[in-house]
Short mmCIF file of C-alpha atoms in Angstrom, two decimals:
data_model
loop_
_atom_site.label_atom_id
_atom_site.label_comp_id
_atom_site.label_asym_id
_atom_site.label_seq_id
_atom_site.Cartn_x
_atom_site.Cartn_y
_atom_site.Cartn_z
CA MET A 15 -0.21 0.15 -0.08
CA SER A 16 1.17 3.72 -0.16
CA LYS A 17 0.11 7.55 0.78
CA LYS A 18 -0.66 9.66 -1.65
CA PRO A 19 -0.60 13.52 -1.62
CA PHE A 20 -3.47 15.55 -1.95
CA VAL A 21 -2.23 18.32 -4.05
CA SER A 22 0.37 17.33 -6.71
CA ALA A 23 4.22 18.41 -7.15
CA ASP A 24 3.65 20.93 -9.89
CA ALA A 25 0.95 22.55 -7.51
CA LEU A 26 3.21 23.12 -4.67
CA GLU A 27 6.28 24.11 -6.25
CA VAL A 28 3.32 27.22 -7.51
CA ILE A 29 2.39 27.77 -3.72
CA THR A 30 5.93 28.33 -2.30
CA LYS A 31 6.60 30.63 -5.43
CA THR A 32 4.18 32.71 -3.35
CA TYR A 33 5.05 31.04 0.13
CA PRO A 34 8.01 29.67 1.15
CA THR A 35 8.58 26.28 2.75
CA PRO A 36 8.21 25.33 5.16
CA PHE A 37 4.06 25.62 5.88
CA HIS A 38 1.71 23.53 6.68
CA LEU A 39 -0.97 23.13 4.45
CA TYR A 40 -5.01 21.23 5.36
CA ASN A 41 -7.47 20.02 2.40
CA LYS A 42 -10.78 21.54 2.72
CA ALA A 43 -12.31 19.11 0.97
CA GLU A 44 -11.05 16.57 2.63
CA ILE A 45 -11.61 18.37 6.16
CA VAL A 46 -15.30 18.13 4.90
CA ARG A 47 -15.35 14.85 3.57
CA ARG A 48 -14.53 13.65 7.17
CA ALA A 49 -16.81 15.46 9.33
CA LYS A 50 -19.75 14.45 7.03
CA LEU A 51 -18.55 10.86 7.33
CA LEU A 52 -18.37 11.23 11.01
CA GLN A 53 -22.27 13.01 11.50
CA GLU A 54 -23.33 9.67 9.36
CA ALA A 55 -21.76 7.09 11.79
CA PHE A 56 -23.69 8.68 14.16
CA SER A 57 -27.13 9.79 12.62
CA TRP A 58 -28.92 6.91 14.72
CA ASN A 59 -28.74 9.08 18.04
CA THR A 60 -30.39 12.37 17.46
CA GLY A 61 -28.62 14.36 19.76
CA PHE A 62 -25.19 13.73 19.28
CA LYS A 63 -22.63 16.22 18.19
CA GLU A 64 -18.95 15.97 17.15
CA TYR A 65 -17.00 18.84 19.81
CA PHE A 66 -14.15 19.29 17.38
CA ALA A 67 -10.65 19.08 20.06
CA VAL A 68 -9.42 22.83 19.64
CA LYS A 69 -6.33 21.86 20.78
CA ALA A 70 -5.60 20.16 17.77
CA THR A 71 -6.31 22.90 14.93
CA PRO A 72 -6.06 25.68 16.57
CA ASN A 73 -6.77 27.92 13.59
CA PRO A 74 -9.91 29.77 13.13
CA TYR A 75 -10.75 28.77 10.02
CA ILE A 76 -10.63 25.50 10.44
CA VAL A 77 -12.57 25.89 14.04
CA LYS A 78 -15.59 28.04 12.20
CA LEU A 79 -15.28 25.90 9.27
CA LEU A 80 -16.19 22.82 11.71
CA ALA A 81 -18.38 24.94 13.43
CA GLU A 82 -20.62 25.60 9.55
CA LEU A 83 -20.38 21.71 9.44
CA GLY A 84 -22.21 21.69 12.55
CA CYS A 85 -19.65 21.20 14.79
CA GLY A 86 -19.51 22.43 18.64
CA CYS A 87 -15.06 23.41 20.12
CA ASP A 88 -14.15 21.21 23.11
CA CYS A 89 -11.56 23.54 24.64
CA ALA A 90 -8.65 22.78 27.35
CA ASN A 91 -8.55 26.69 28.93
CA ALA A 92 -9.58 30.11 28.54
CA THR A 93 -7.93 31.34 25.35
CA GLU A 94 -9.14 28.09 23.46
CA LEU A 95 -12.73 29.30 24.48
CA THR A 96 -11.95 32.71 23.74
CA LEU A 97 -10.85 30.98 20.31
CA ALA A 98 -14.44 29.73 19.64
CA LYS A 99 -16.12 32.47 20.72
CA ALA A 100 -14.67 34.52 18.10
CA CYS A 101 -15.38 31.82 15.95
CA GLY A 102 -19.08 31.87 16.60
CA VAL A 103 -19.24 29.20 18.53
CA THR A 104 -21.02 30.04 21.42
CA GLY A 105 -23.40 28.10 24.66
CA GLN A 106 -23.54 24.73 25.01
CA ASN A 107 -21.75 24.10 21.45
CA ILE A 108 -18.54 24.71 23.73
CA MET A 109 -16.75 21.86 25.99
CA LEU A 110 -14.87 22.64 29.03
CA SER A 111 -12.81 19.77 29.07
CA SER A 112 -9.37 20.53 31.35
CA ASN A 113 -6.77 19.36 34.33
CA ASP A 114 -5.75 21.80 36.43
CA THR A 115 -8.53 24.05 35.90
CA THR A 116 -7.78 27.91 36.88
CA VAL A 117 -10.75 30.72 38.26
CA LEU A 118 -10.40 32.30 34.84
CA ASP A 119 -10.47 28.77 32.70
CA PHE A 120 -14.21 27.98 35.38
CA ALA A 121 -15.28 32.05 34.61
CA ARG A 122 -15.34 32.13 30.81
CA ALA A 123 -16.84 28.74 30.45
CA HIS A 124 -19.31 30.15 32.83
CA GLU A 125 -19.99 33.27 31.01
CA LEU A 126 -20.26 31.69 27.32
CA GLY A 127 -22.48 29.22 28.67
CA ALA A 128 -20.60 26.56 27.66
CA ILE A 129 -20.66 23.01 29.54
CA ILE A 130 -18.20 22.37 32.41
CA ASN A 131 -16.21 19.39 32.25
CA LEU A 132 -14.77 18.03 35.92
CA ASP A 133 -11.57 16.48 36.06
CA ALA A 134 -12.11 16.40 39.62
CA GLY A 135 -13.34 16.85 43.19
CA GLY A 136 -12.66 18.30 46.34
CA ASP A 137 -10.25 21.64 45.79
CA MET A 138 -11.62 21.59 41.94
CA LEU A 139 -14.91 22.29 43.08
CA THR A 140 -13.94 24.80 45.70
CA THR A 141 -12.35 26.42 42.58
CA LEU A 142 -15.70 26.16 40.13
CA GLU A 143 -17.55 27.85 43.12
CA ASP A 144 -15.19 30.49 43.67
CA ALA A 145 -15.21 30.89 40.01
CA VAL A 146 -19.21 30.92 39.82
CA GLY A 147 -20.12 31.93 42.31
CA SER A 148 -23.60 30.90 43.78
CA THR A 149 -25.35 30.14 40.33
CA MET A 150 -23.72 26.79 39.55
CA PRO A 151 -24.19 25.67 35.74
CA GLN A 152 -27.75 23.50 35.57
CA VAL A 153 -25.43 21.43 32.96
CA MET A 154 -22.07 19.87 34.30
CA CYS A 155 -20.38 16.88 33.22
CA ALA A 156 -17.50 14.92 35.07
CA ARG A 157 -14.06 12.75 33.56
CA LEU A 158 -14.47 9.36 35.02
CA ASN A 159 -11.01 6.84 35.24
CA PRO A 160 -11.81 3.70 35.71
CA GLY A 161 -8.25 2.75 36.55
CA GLY A 162 -6.55 -0.76 35.96
CA VAL A 163 -5.64 -1.04 31.65
CA PHE A 164 -7.69 -1.10 29.14
CA GLU A 165 -8.35 -3.86 26.79
CA SER A 166 -9.59 -4.08 23.47
CA GLN A 167 -10.00 -7.52 20.91
CA ASN A 168 -6.09 -7.03 20.66
CA GLY A 169 -4.87 -6.25 24.27
CA ILE A 170 -3.68 -3.26 26.58
CA ILE A 171 -4.02 -0.42 24.47
CA GLY A 172 -4.46 1.80 27.37
CA ASN A 173 -3.34 2.68 31.31
CA PRO A 174 -5.82 4.48 32.60
CA ASP A 175 -3.74 3.86 36.25
CA ASP A 176 -1.08 6.18 34.79
CA ALA A 177 -2.98 9.18 33.59
CA LYS A 178 -3.10 12.48 35.19
CA PHE A 179 -6.61 12.86 33.87
CA GLY A 180 -10.46 12.17 35.81
CA MET A 181 -11.54 10.47 39.34
CA THR A 182 -12.36 6.99 40.54
CA GLU A 183 -15.65 5.88 40.37
CA GLU A 184 -16.80 6.34 44.12
CA GLN A 185 -15.26 10.37 43.25
CA LEU A 186 -17.42 10.32 40.68
CA PHE A 187 -20.65 9.70 42.83
CA GLN A 188 -20.17 12.18 45.13
CA THR A 189 -18.86 14.55 43.10
CA PHE A 190 -22.49 13.96 41.16
CA ALA A 191 -24.03 14.13 44.61
CA TYR A 192 -22.31 17.19 45.91
CA LEU A 193 -23.86 19.05 42.60
CA LYS A 194 -27.25 17.98 42.64
CA THR A 195 -27.13 19.36 46.06
CA LYS A 196 -26.23 22.86 44.25
CA GLY A 197 -28.83 22.42 42.17
CA VAL A 198 -27.53 20.97 39.09
CA THR A 199 -29.97 19.18 36.97
CA GLU A 200 -28.47 17.56 34.11
CA PHE A 201 -25.63 15.52 34.05
CA GLY A 202 -22.67 14.36 31.72
CA LEU A 203 -20.12 11.38 31.28
CA HIS A 204 -16.69 11.82 30.09
CA ALA A 205 -13.78 9.28 29.75
CA PHE A 206 -10.29 9.30 27.81
CA LEU A 207 -8.68 5.82 27.98
CA ALA A 208 -6.73 5.59 24.94
CA SER A 209 -4.75 7.37 22.00
CA ASN A 210 -4.87 6.90 18.26
CA ALA A 211 -6.69 3.52 18.77
CA GLN A 212 -6.65 1.69 15.74
CA GLU A 213 -9.16 -0.87 16.70
CA GLU A 214 -12.77 -0.37 16.07
CA ASP A 215 -13.77 -1.91 19.34
CA TYR A 216 -12.42 0.74 21.00
CA TYR A 217 -15.27 3.11 21.24
CA PRO A 218 -18.31 0.51 21.38
CA ASN A 219 -15.70 -1.00 24.84
CA LEU A 220 -15.58 2.31 26.19
CA ALA A 221 -19.32 3.88 25.62
CA ARG A 222 -20.14 0.57 27.55
CA VAL A 223 -18.72 1.45 30.77
CA LEU A 224 -20.02 4.83 30.11
CA PHE A 225 -22.96 3.57 29.43
CA GLU A 226 -23.06 0.63 32.23
CA LEU A 227 -21.87 3.55 35.00
CA ALA A 228 -24.58 5.82 33.10
CA VAL A 229 -27.46 3.78 34.70
CA LYS A 230 -26.24 2.98 37.69
CA LEU A 231 -25.12 6.74 38.62
CA HIS A 232 -28.82 6.97 38.07
CA ARG A 233 -30.93 4.54 39.68
CA GLU A 234 -28.48 5.26 43.23
CA LEU A 235 -28.45 8.77 42.68
CA ASP A 236 -31.82 10.11 40.90
CA ILE A 237 -30.06 12.25 38.36
CA HIS A 238 -30.66 12.72 34.88
CA ILE A 239 -28.13 11.09 32.77
CA GLY A 240 -28.10 14.02 29.68
CA PHE A 241 -25.26 12.92 27.69
CA ILE A 242 -22.13 10.72 27.20
CA ASP A 243 -18.88 12.33 25.97
CA LEU A 244 -16.72 9.68 24.74
CA SER A 245 -14.25 11.98 24.00
CA GLY A 246 -11.57 11.17 20.97
CA GLY A 247 -8.76 8.52 20.79
CA ILE A 248 -10.15 7.04 17.57
CA GLY A 249 -6.99 7.00 15.34
CA VAL A 250 -5.90 7.73 12.10
CA ALA A 251 -3.10 5.56 9.85
CA TYR A 252 0.37 6.94 9.87
CA GLU A 253 1.76 4.25 7.93
CA PRO A 254 1.11 2.68 4.52
CA ASN A 255 1.05 -0.57 5.79
CA GLN A 256 -2.25 -0.03 8.42
CA VAL A 257 -5.81 0.58 7.75
CA GLU A 258 -7.93 3.81 9.02
CA PRO A 259 -10.87 2.21 10.90
CA ASP A 260 -13.95 2.63 9.88
CA VAL A 261 -15.90 4.85 11.65
CA LEU A 262 -18.97 4.22 10.58
CA ALA A 263 -18.43 0.65 11.99
CA ILE A 264 -17.35 1.89 15.19
CA GLY A 265 -20.86 3.87 14.99
CA GLN A 266 -22.91 0.42 14.81
CA GLY A 267 -21.16 -0.33 17.59
CA VAL A 268 -21.52 2.07 19.88
CA LYS A 269 -24.95 1.61 18.79
CA CYS A 270 -24.80 -1.80 19.68
CA ALA A 271 -24.10 -1.15 23.41
CA PHE A 272 -26.78 2.08 23.71
CA GLU A 273 -29.68 -0.49 22.64
CA GLU A 274 -28.08 -3.15 24.94
CA VAL A 275 -27.58 -0.91 27.87
CA LEU A 276 -28.96 2.05 27.81
CA VAL A 277 -32.23 1.57 26.08
CA PRO A 278 -33.59 -1.04 28.55
CA ALA A 279 -32.77 1.56 31.18
CA GLY A 280 -35.53 3.74 30.33
CA MET A 281 -31.99 5.92 28.82
CA GLY A 282 -32.83 6.38 25.20
CA ASP A 283 -32.68 10.20 25.00
CA VAL A 284 -28.66 10.42 26.43
CA SER A 285 -26.70 12.22 23.70
CA ILE A 286 -23.61 11.12 22.83
CA TYR A 287 -20.68 13.63 21.90
CA THR A 288 -17.44 13.21 20.44
CA GLU A 289 -14.02 15.01 20.94
CA LEU A 290 -12.39 13.36 17.44
CA GLY A 291 -8.92 16.19 16.35
CA ARG A 292 -6.19 13.19 15.33
CA TRP A 293 -9.34 11.87 13.00
CA LEU A 294 -10.98 14.69 11.91
CA LEU A 295 -8.03 16.95 11.30
CA GLY A 296 -4.93 14.41 10.97
CA PRO A 297 -4.62 12.44 7.51
CA ALA A 298 -5.95 16.43 6.24
CA GLY A 299 -2.75 18.62 6.63
CA ALA A 300 0.59 18.32 5.36
CA LEU A 301 4.08 19.76 6.13
CA VAL A 302 5.46 20.86 3.05
CA THR A 303 9.66 20.86 3.51
CA ARG A 304 12.16 21.71 1.26
CA VAL A 305 15.86 19.63 1.01
CA LEU A 306 18.81 22.36 1.99
CA HIS A 307 21.39 19.87 2.19
CA GLN A 308 22.72 16.50 2.46
CA LYS A 309 25.26 14.83 4.82
CA GLU A 310 26.98 11.37 4.95
CA THR A 311 28.82 9.95 7.96
CA TYR A 312 27.85 7.15 9.13
CA ARG A 313 23.89 7.92 7.97
CA HIS A 314 22.92 9.55 5.34
CA TYR A 315 21.27 12.97 6.34
CA LEU A 316 18.87 15.06 4.91
CA GLY A 317 18.46 19.02 6.19
CA VAL A 318 15.20 20.28 5.42
CA ASP A 319 14.08 23.63 6.43
CA ALA A 320 12.17 22.34 8.61
CA CYS A 321 12.19 21.00 12.06
CA ALA A 322 10.29 19.79 15.52
CA ALA A 323 9.97 22.51 16.15
CA ASN A 324 7.02 22.82 12.90
CA LEU A 325 6.23 18.79 13.72
CA MET A 326 7.12 17.59 17.51
CA ARG A 327 5.88 14.11 17.27
CA PRO A 328 8.54 12.50 15.64
CA ALA A 329 10.53 14.08 18.36
CA ILE A 330 8.76 14.00 21.47
CA TYR A 331 7.06 10.00 21.04
CA ASP A 332 9.25 8.64 17.88
CA ALA A 333 6.24 9.02 15.70
CA TYR A 334 5.95 7.95 12.31
CA HIS A 335 4.95 10.39 9.60
CA HIS A 336 4.75 9.04 6.36
CA ILE A 337 7.15 11.03 3.46
CA THR A 338 6.49 11.76 0.31
CA VAL A 339 9.00 13.02 -2.25
CA MET A 340 7.31 15.37 -4.13
CA GLY A 341 7.91 15.11 -8.51
CA LYS A 342 8.79 11.05 -7.01
CA GLU A 343 6.13 9.56 -5.78
CA ASP A 344 6.00 6.40 -8.32
CA ALA A 345 9.83 6.54 -8.48
CA PRO A 346 11.37 3.01 -5.90
CA ALA A 347 12.33 3.84 -2.74
CA THR A 348 15.78 2.92 -3.35
CA HIS A 349 18.20 5.04 -1.13
CA THR A 350 18.27 5.38 3.11
CA TYR A 351 17.83 8.34 4.70
CA ASN A 352 17.86 9.84 8.07
CA VAL A 353 15.77 13.00 7.37
CA VAL A 354 16.70 15.39 9.53
CA GLY A 355 15.55 19.39 10.54
CA GLY A 356 18.67 22.33 12.32
CA LEU A 357 18.03 21.84 15.49
CA CYS A 358 21.20 21.91 17.91
CA GLU A 359 18.57 18.13 19.32
CA ASN A 360 19.71 15.11 18.14
CA ASN A 361 15.86 14.22 18.54
CA ASP A 362 15.33 16.88 15.40
CA GLN A 363 14.88 13.76 13.27
CA PHE A 364 11.43 13.07 11.18
CA ALA A 365 12.41 9.95 9.79
CA LYS A 366 15.70 7.45 10.42
CA ASN A 367 17.13 4.75 7.97
CA ARG A 368 13.74 5.50 6.31
CA GLN A 369 13.25 4.38 2.36
CA LEU A 370 12.70 7.05 -0.35
CA PRO A 371 13.84 7.06 -3.72
CA LYS A 372 17.14 9.21 -4.60
CA VAL A 373 16.60 12.60 -3.35
CA ALA A 374 18.47 15.74 -3.76
CA VAL A 375 18.65 19.32 -2.76
CA GLY A 376 16.19 21.84 -4.17
CA ASP A 377 13.20 18.61 -3.36
CA LEU A 378 10.06 19.15 -2.37
CA LEU A 379 8.84 16.51 1.05
CA PHE A 380 4.96 16.34 1.51
CA ILE A 381 5.44 14.73 5.62
CA HIS A 382 1.79 13.82 5.87
CA ASP A 383 -0.54 13.83 8.36
CA THR A 384 0.12 16.52 10.05
CA GLY A 385 -2.94 18.07 10.26
CA ALA A 386 -4.14 17.46 13.94
CA HIS A 387 -1.28 17.86 16.87
CA GLY A 388 1.28 19.51 13.98
CA PHE A 389 1.21 22.85 13.83
CA SER A 390 -0.17 23.21 17.01
CA MET A 391 2.35 21.96 19.04
CA GLY A 392 5.19 23.75 17.33
CA TYR A 393 7.56 25.83 19.61
CA ASN A 394 10.63 28.91 19.42
CA TYR A 395 13.24 26.78 20.04
CA ASN A 396 16.72 28.04 19.10
CA GLY A 397 15.01 31.27 17.34
CA ARG A 398 13.15 29.12 14.70
CA LEU A 399 10.14 31.05 13.63
CA ARG A 400 6.53 28.98 13.56
CA SER A 401 5.61 28.78 9.57
CA ALA A 402 2.04 29.37 7.73
CA GLU A 403 -0.74 27.59 7.70
CA LEU A 404 -2.22 27.48 4.31
CA LEU A 405 -5.53 25.91 3.25
CA LEU A 406 -6.16 23.73 0.05
CA LEU A 407 -9.53 25.53 -1.27
CA GLU A 408 -11.93 22.93 -3.59
CA ASP A 409 -10.90 24.86 -7.11
CA GLY A 410 -6.70 23.62 -6.60
CA SER A 411 -6.15 27.65 -5.19
CA VAL A 412 -4.62 28.39 -1.65
CA GLN A 413 -5.78 30.52 1.19
CA LEU A 414 -3.44 32.10 3.78
CA ILE A 415 -4.69 31.02 7.29
CA ARG A 416 -2.06 31.90 9.47
CA ARG A 417 1.10 34.07 8.40
CA ALA A 418 4.74 32.69 9.59
CA GLU A 419 5.84 34.06 12.11
CA THR A 420 8.79 37.20 11.77
CA GLU A 421 11.81 37.94 13.86
CA ALA A 422 9.58 41.05 14.71
CA ASP A 423 7.32 38.44 16.20
CA TYR A 424 10.00 36.32 18.56
CA PHE A 425 11.04 39.45 19.83
CA ALA A 426 8.20 41.25 20.26
CA THR A 427 7.57 39.89 23.70
CA LEU A 428 10.50 41.36 25.69
CA ALA A 429 10.42 43.55 28.03
CA PHE A 430 14.45 44.85 27.43
CA ASP A 431 15.81 47.85 27.82
CA GLY A 432 18.96 48.13 25.15
CA SER A 433 18.18 47.39 21.39
CA ASP A 434 14.83 48.21 19.29
CA PHE A 435 14.48 44.53 18.57
CA SER A 436 11.96 45.17 15.88
CA ASP A 437 14.63 47.59 14.12
CA LEU A 438 16.56 44.51 14.30
CA ALA A 439 14.88 42.41 13.02
CA GLN A 440 13.64 44.54 10.44
CA GLN A 441 18.07 44.82 9.27
CA THR A 442 18.48 41.37 9.56
CA SER A 443 15.44 40.38 7.67
CA ILE A 444 16.73 38.21 4.45
CA ASN A 445 14.43 36.37 1.88
CA THR A 446 14.54 32.62 2.33
CA THR A 447 12.40 32.15 -1.30
CA ARG A 448 14.23 30.06 -3.83
#
């Protein structure tokens, strides 16, 4: 099997004449396709809603596009809440799912009418009450951590025991009982037990755990469970030999659990929510970079103009991202390369011992599946400037949705009594287009 770029080599060369590499490129048509496919998968549930995980791709053009397709926003803090609001997403179309949450985070969520998903009880409840005062929201959610390990038909896929997120079942019962005394009338359940799961039974198995707990909470606390949030976790096929999980089959698996557990308990009105950042955006994006240098020592290195500051995942997770040499898509992979960036860190390598066609200086590389947790995890180590983000439209044109940083941006936040860094940046700027 092979992975194909969603844009041609000739088209990319044209794009680079206006927007120098490196840049992240997103495919609008693929974003739309995936959003509609997800909604089809859960169309059996009348209250279904996707809360796009903003942290995956926090660009207002992306968030607004998804909002127009019926998606809400899953936000982690006050800044992401502000982004959601700026994109016209408000009220219960926003979910605040955070940990170590601040008064500001809670207060902004409450101001927007967002659903608050509690990661803990105890002093987190005190923080919540400090933020909202006597006006506790009528709708609240809480995050379960069942402990132990989480298994699919293929074995262990998650280790909740090791996760900092969520509360035990006993703590969740205590929290809901307390919230009920404070006037909360509708409750939601949430859990995130695995990341990038390739197994199609992950969501159905997780759903069953939450559905059974929901029935228990309803009966023992006499509370109304209005929704169950399955969070994220559905994976994508990063490697060419992987087959992406079938989201339609996943939706049917959740439906079976719903009908077997919730419907007989008289809870067939429960809404299902998801928070799929990676699955929605990952395959719809790519990092485009150009080969600057070649070097041979004990390995054959390709030095490119992108680095781990543009895509952290290979550096911190040793994550695989497929690489296509543009213009040589069908050429045999006869050479072994390490594809590296220019950071002063040895983990700044997009690929190690990767088989590719023979590469020349100046070739464009298309690094696949960077649409989620790609640009968003960027940083400025070594004075690296964050790249532009471009949206590929259906007619083949591109829209600039975030300009590349400049040196002036890098120095702008410094409180320094000395040289004017803005002037310095302008004086030392160079044209990096090829």
